Each structure stands twice: as C-alpha cells, then as structure tokens.
PDB file of C-alpha atoms and ligand atoms in Angstrom:
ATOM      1  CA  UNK A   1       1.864  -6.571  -5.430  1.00 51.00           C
ATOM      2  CA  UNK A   2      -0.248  -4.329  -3.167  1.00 54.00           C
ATOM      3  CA  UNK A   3      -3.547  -5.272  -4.841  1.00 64.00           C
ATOM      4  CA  UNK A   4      -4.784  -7.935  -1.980  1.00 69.00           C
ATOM      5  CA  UNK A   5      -2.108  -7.977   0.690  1.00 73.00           C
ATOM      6  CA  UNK A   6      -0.396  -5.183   1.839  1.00 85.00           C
ATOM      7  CA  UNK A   7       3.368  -6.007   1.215  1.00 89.00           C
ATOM      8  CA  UNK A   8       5.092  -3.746   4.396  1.00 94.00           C
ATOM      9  CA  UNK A   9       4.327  -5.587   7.329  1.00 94.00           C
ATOM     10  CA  UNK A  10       7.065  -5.350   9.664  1.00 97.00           C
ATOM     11  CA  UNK A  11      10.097  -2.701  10.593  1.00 98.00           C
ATOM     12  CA  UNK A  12      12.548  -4.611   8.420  1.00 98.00           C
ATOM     13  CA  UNK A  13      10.134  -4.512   5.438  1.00 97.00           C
ATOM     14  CA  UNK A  14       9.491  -0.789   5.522  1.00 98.00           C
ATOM     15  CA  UNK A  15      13.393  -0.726   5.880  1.00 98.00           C
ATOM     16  CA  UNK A  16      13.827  -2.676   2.487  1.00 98.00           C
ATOM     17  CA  UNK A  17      11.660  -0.721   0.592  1.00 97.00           C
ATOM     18  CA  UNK A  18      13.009   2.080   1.803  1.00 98.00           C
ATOM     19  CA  UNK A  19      16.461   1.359   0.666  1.00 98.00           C
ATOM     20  CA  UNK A  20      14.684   0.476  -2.579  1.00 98.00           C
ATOM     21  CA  UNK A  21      13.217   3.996  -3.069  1.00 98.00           C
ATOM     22  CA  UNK A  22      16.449   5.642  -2.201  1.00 98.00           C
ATOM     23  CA  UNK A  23      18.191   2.849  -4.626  1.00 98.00           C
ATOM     24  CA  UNK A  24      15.503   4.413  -7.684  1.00 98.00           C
ATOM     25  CA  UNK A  25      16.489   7.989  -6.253  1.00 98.00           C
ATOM     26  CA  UNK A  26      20.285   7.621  -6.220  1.00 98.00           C
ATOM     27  CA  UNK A  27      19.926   5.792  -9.805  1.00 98.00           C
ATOM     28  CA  UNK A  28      17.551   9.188 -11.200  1.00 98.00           C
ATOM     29  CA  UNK A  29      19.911  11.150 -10.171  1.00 98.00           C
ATOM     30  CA  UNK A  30      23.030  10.021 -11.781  1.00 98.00           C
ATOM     31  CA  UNK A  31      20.708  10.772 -15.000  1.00 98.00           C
ATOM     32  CA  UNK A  32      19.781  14.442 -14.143  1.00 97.00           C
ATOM     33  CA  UNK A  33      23.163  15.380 -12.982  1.00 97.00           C
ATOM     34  CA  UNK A  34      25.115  15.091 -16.369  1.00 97.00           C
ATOM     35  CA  UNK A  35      22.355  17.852 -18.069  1.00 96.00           C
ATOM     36  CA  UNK A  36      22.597  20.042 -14.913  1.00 97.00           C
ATOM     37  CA  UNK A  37      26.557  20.147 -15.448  1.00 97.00           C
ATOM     38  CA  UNK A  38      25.932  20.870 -18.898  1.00 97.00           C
ATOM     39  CA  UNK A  39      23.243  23.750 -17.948  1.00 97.00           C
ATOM     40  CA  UNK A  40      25.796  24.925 -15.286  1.00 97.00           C
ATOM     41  CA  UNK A  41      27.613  28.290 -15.791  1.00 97.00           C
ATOM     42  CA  UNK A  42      29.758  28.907 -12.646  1.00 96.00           C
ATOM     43  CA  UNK A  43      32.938  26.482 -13.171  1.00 97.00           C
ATOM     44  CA  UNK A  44      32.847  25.917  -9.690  1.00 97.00           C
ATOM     45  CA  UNK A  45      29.119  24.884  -9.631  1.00 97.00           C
ATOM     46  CA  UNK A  46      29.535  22.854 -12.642  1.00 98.00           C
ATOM     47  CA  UNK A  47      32.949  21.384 -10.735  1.00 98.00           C
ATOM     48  CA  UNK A  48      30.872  20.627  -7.685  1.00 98.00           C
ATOM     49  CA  UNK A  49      28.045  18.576  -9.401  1.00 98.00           C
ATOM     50  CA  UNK A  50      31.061  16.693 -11.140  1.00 98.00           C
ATOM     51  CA  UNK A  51      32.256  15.808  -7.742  1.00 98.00           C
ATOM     52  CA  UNK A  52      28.863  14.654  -6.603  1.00 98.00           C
ATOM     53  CA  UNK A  53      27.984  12.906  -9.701  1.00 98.00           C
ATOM     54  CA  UNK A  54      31.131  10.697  -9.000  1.00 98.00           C
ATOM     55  CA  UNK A  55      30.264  10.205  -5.218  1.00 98.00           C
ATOM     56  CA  UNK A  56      27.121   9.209  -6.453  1.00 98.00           C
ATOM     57  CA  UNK A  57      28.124   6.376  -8.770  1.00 98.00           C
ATOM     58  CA  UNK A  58      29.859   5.280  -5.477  1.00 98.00           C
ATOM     59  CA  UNK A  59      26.089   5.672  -3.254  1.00 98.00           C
ATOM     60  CA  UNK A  60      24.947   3.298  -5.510  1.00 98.00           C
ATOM     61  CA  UNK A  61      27.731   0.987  -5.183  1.00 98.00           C
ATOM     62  CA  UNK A  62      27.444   1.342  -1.399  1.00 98.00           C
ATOM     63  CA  UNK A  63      23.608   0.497  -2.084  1.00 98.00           C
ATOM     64  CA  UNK A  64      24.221  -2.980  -3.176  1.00 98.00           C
ATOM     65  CA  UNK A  65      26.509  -3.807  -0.941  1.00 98.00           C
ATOM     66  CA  UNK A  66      23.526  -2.617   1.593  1.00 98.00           C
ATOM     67  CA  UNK A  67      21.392  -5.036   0.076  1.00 98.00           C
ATOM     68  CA  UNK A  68      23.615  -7.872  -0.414  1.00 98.00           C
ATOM     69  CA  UNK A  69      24.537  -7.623   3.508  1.00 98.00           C
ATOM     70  CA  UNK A  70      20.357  -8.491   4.221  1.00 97.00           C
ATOM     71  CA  UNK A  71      20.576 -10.972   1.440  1.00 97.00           C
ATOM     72  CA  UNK A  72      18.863  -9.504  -0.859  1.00 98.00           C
ATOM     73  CA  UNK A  73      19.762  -8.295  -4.597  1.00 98.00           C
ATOM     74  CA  UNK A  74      19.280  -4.503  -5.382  1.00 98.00           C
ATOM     75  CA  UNK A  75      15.674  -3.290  -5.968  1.00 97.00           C
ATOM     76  CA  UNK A  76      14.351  -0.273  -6.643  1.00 98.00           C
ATOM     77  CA  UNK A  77      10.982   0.507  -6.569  1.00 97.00           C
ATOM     78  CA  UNK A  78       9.743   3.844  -8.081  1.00 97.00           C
ATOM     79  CA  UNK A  79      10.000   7.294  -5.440  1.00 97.00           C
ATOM     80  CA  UNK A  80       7.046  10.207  -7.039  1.00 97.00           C
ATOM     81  CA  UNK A  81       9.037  12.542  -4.596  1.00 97.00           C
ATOM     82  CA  UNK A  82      12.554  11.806  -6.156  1.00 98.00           C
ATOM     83  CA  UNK A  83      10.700  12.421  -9.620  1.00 98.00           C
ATOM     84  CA  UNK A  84       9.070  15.393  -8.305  1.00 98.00           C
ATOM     85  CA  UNK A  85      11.628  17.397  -7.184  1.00 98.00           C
ATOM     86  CA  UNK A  86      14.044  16.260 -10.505  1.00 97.00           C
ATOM     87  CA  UNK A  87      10.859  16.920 -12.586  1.00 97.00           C
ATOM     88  CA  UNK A  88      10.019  20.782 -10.971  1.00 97.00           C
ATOM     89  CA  UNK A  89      13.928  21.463 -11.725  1.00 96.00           C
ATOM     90  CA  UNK A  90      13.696  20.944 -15.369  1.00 95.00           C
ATOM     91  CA  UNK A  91      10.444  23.133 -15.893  1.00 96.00           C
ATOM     92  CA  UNK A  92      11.822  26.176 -13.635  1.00 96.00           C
ATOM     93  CA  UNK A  93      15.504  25.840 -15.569  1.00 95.00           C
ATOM     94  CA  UNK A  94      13.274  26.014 -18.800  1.00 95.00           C
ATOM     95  CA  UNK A  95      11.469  28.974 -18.145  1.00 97.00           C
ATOM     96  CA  UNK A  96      15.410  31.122 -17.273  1.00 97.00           C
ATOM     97  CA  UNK A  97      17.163  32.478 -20.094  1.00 95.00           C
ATOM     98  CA  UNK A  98      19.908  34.453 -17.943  1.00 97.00           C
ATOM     99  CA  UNK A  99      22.504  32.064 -17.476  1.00 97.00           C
ATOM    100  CA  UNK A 100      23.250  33.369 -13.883  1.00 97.00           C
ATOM    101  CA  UNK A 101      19.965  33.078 -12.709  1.00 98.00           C
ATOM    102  CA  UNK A 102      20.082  29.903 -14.289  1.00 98.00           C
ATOM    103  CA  UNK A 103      23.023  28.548 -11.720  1.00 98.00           C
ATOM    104  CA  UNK A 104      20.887  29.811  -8.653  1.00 98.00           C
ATOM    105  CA  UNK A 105      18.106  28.060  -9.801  1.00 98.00           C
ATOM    106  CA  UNK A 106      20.334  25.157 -10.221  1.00 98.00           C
ATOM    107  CA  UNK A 107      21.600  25.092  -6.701  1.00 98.00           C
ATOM    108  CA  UNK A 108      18.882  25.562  -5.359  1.00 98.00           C
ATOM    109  CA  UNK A 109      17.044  22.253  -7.136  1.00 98.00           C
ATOM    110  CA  UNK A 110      20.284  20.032  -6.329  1.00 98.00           C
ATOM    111  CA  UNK A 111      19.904  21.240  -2.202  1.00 98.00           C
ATOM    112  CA  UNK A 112      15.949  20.334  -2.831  1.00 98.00           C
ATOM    113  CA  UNK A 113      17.821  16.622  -3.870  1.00 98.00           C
ATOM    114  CA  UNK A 114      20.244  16.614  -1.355  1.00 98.00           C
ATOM    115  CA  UNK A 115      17.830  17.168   1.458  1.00 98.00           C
ATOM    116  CA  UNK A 116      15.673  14.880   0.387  1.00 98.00           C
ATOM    117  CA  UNK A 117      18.282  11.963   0.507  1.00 98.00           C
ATOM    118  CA  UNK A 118      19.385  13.533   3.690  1.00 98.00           C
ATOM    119  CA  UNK A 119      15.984  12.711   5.399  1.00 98.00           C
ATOM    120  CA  UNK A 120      16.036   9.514   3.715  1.00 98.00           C
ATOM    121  CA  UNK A 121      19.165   8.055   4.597  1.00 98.00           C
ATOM    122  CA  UNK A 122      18.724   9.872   8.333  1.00 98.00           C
ATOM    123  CA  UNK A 123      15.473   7.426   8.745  1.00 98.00           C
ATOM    124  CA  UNK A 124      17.574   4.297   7.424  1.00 98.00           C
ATOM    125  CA  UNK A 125      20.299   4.872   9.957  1.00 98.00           C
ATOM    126  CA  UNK A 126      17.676   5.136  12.570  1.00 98.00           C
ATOM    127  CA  UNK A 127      16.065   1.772  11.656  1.00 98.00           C
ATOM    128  CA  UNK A 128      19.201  -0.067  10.131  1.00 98.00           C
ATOM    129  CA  UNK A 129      20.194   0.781  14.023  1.00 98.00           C
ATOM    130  CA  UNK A 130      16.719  -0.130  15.800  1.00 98.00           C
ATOM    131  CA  UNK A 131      17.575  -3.716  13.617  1.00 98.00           C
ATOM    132  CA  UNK A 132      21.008  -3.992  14.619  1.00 98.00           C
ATOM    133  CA  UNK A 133      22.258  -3.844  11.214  1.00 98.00           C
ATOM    134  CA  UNK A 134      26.065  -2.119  12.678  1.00 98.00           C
ATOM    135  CA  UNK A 135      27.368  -2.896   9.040  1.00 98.00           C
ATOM    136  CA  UNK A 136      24.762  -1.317   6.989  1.00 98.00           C
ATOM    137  CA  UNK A 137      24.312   1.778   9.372  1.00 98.00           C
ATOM    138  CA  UNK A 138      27.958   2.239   8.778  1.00 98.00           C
ATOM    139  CA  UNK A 139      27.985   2.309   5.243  1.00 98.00           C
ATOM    140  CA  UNK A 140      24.843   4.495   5.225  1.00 98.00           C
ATOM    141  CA  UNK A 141      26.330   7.022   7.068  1.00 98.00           C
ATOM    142  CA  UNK A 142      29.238   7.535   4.284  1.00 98.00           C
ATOM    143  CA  UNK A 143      26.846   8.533   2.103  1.00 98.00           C
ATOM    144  CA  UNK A 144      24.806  10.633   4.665  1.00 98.00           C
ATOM    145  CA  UNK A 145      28.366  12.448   5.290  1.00 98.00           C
ATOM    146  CA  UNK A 146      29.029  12.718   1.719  1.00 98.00           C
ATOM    147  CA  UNK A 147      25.198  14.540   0.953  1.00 98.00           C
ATOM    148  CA  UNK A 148      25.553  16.996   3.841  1.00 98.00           C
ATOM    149  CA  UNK A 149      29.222  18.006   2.783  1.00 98.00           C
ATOM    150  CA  UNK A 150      27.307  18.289  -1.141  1.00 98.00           C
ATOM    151  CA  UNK A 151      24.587  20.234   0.899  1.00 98.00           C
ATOM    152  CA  UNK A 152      27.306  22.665   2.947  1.00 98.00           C
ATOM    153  CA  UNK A 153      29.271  23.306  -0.616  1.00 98.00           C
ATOM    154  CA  UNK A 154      26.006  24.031  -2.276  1.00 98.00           C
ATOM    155  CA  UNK A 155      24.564  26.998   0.159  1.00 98.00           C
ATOM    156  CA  UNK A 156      28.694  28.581   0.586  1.00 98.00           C
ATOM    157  CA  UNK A 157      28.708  28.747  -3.518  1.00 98.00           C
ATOM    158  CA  UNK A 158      25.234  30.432  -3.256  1.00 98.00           C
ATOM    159  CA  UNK A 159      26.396  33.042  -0.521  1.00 97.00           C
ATOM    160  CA  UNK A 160      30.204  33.377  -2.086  1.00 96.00           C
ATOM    161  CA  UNK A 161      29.231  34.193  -5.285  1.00 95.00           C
ATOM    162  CA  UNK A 162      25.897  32.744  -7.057  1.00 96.00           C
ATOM    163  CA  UNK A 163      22.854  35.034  -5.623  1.00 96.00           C
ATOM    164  CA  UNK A 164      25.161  37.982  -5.764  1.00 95.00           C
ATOM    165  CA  UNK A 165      25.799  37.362  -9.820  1.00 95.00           C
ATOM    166  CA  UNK A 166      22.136  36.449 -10.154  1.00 96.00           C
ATOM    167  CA  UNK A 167      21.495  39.344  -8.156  1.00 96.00           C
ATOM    168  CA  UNK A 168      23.304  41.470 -11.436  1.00 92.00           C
ATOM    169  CA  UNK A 169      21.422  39.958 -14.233  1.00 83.00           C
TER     170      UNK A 169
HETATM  171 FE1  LIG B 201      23.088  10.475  -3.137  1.00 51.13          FE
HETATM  172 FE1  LIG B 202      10.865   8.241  -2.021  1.00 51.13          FE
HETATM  173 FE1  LIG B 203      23.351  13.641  -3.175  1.00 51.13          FE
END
C-alpha cells in the first residue's frame, strides 16, 4: 500500500483513515491505562483512569459502529503520535521514584492523550459533517464529550490536590 499509488485521494478517504488511526489510538490506550492505574497513588486519580478506561472500551465500541455505518469493517492503521506520547509517559514515570510526583507526572501524560484524541475526533466531526455523515458525527461527538469531561477532571485533580502534594515531596 503506499509504495506506487498514493492510497488518500479524496475527503472521505482521509476521513477513513483517520478513524483508523484514532481506532489504533483508542485500542493503545486501553493497554496503557491498566499499568497507569496500577502506578497511580491518589485514589481519586487511580478512580478517574478506572472511569475512563471503561468509557474507553465503549469509544471503541462506538468506533465500529462508525465504521460499519460507511460499510466498512474496523481498521486500524498504526498512529507514531499515539505511540509517542504513550511511549514518552513510560520513560518519564521510570525515571520518578516519589510516588506523588509520580501522579503529576501521570496526569499530566493522560491530558497529553486526551488532547490528542480531542483534536482528532474535533477534525472527524468537521469532515464526518462536510460528508453529511449526521449519524456518525453524532456518535463522534459522545466520545468527544466524554474526552473533554476526562480532560476537565484531569486539570481540577491537578489544582485540588496533585501539584500541591507533589509540591511536598
Ligand atoms: Fe478515547
Ligand atoms: Fe495519529
Ligand atoms: Fe480519552
């Protein structure tokens, strides 16, 4: 694919793959949340990834249904910036041995996630709407509600309580 045609020709192509990269996104991070509960300190940090780990599951679910309304069976296709931000999480969480550092550091990475799927699922909306998808902007902006609420939680438990126990280590 790629190698003698260039596969993203139209509006509704670059759509597709881009619900395919968010698809491979949504799926990666189902994996990383689990260990970032487990790294988690704060029971309300650790409650709030639990939360969005579920309402992920759900993203994904919402995902195929995406695909199966443009009659097409779930893809994903790999995201580097997905990968990226998950992968730059793990190595600064590995170099913290105070544990509330530790849960800054951690909300920090999952708001570097959430805005990326924000920006993501913001530019699907836009061209699900430009194709007059009405059903598939709809279900897209569920999840775009549900990763801004994550987004909101994330900096309040930072301000409330996080930085300033960080702050003490
Ligand atoms: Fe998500
Ligand atoms: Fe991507
Ligand atoms: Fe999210």
């Amino acid at each position: 694919m790629g190698l003698f045609t260039k596969d993203i020709a139209t509006l509704d192509d670059l759509y597709v793959h881009q619900l395919q990269d968010v698809y491979y996104a949504e799926n990666q991070i189902t994996k990383a949340l689990p260990k970032m509960i487990a790294k988690a300190t704060s029971p309300d940090l650790k409650a709030s990834f639990e939360t969005h780990l579920t309402e992920t599951e759900a993203q994904i679910e919402r995902l195929k249904r995406v695909f199966e309304m443009h009659g097409l069976s779930p893809k994903a296709v790999t995201c580097p910036a997905i990968d990226g931000i998950i992968k730059e999480a793990n190595e600064t969480a590995g170099e913290i041995s105070d544990k509330q550092v530790l849960d800054a550091a951690l909300i920090a990475a999952a708001q570097a996630v959430e805005h990326y799927e924000i920006t993501r699922y913001g530019t699907l909306i836009a061209w699900a709407t430009q194709l007059g998808r009405e059903n598939e902007v709809e279900l897209l902006a569920q999840t775009l509600a549900e990763e801004k609420a994550t987004d909101e939680k994330l900096t309040a438990l930072a301000e409330r309580k996080v930085n300033a126990d960080a702050e003490m280590a």
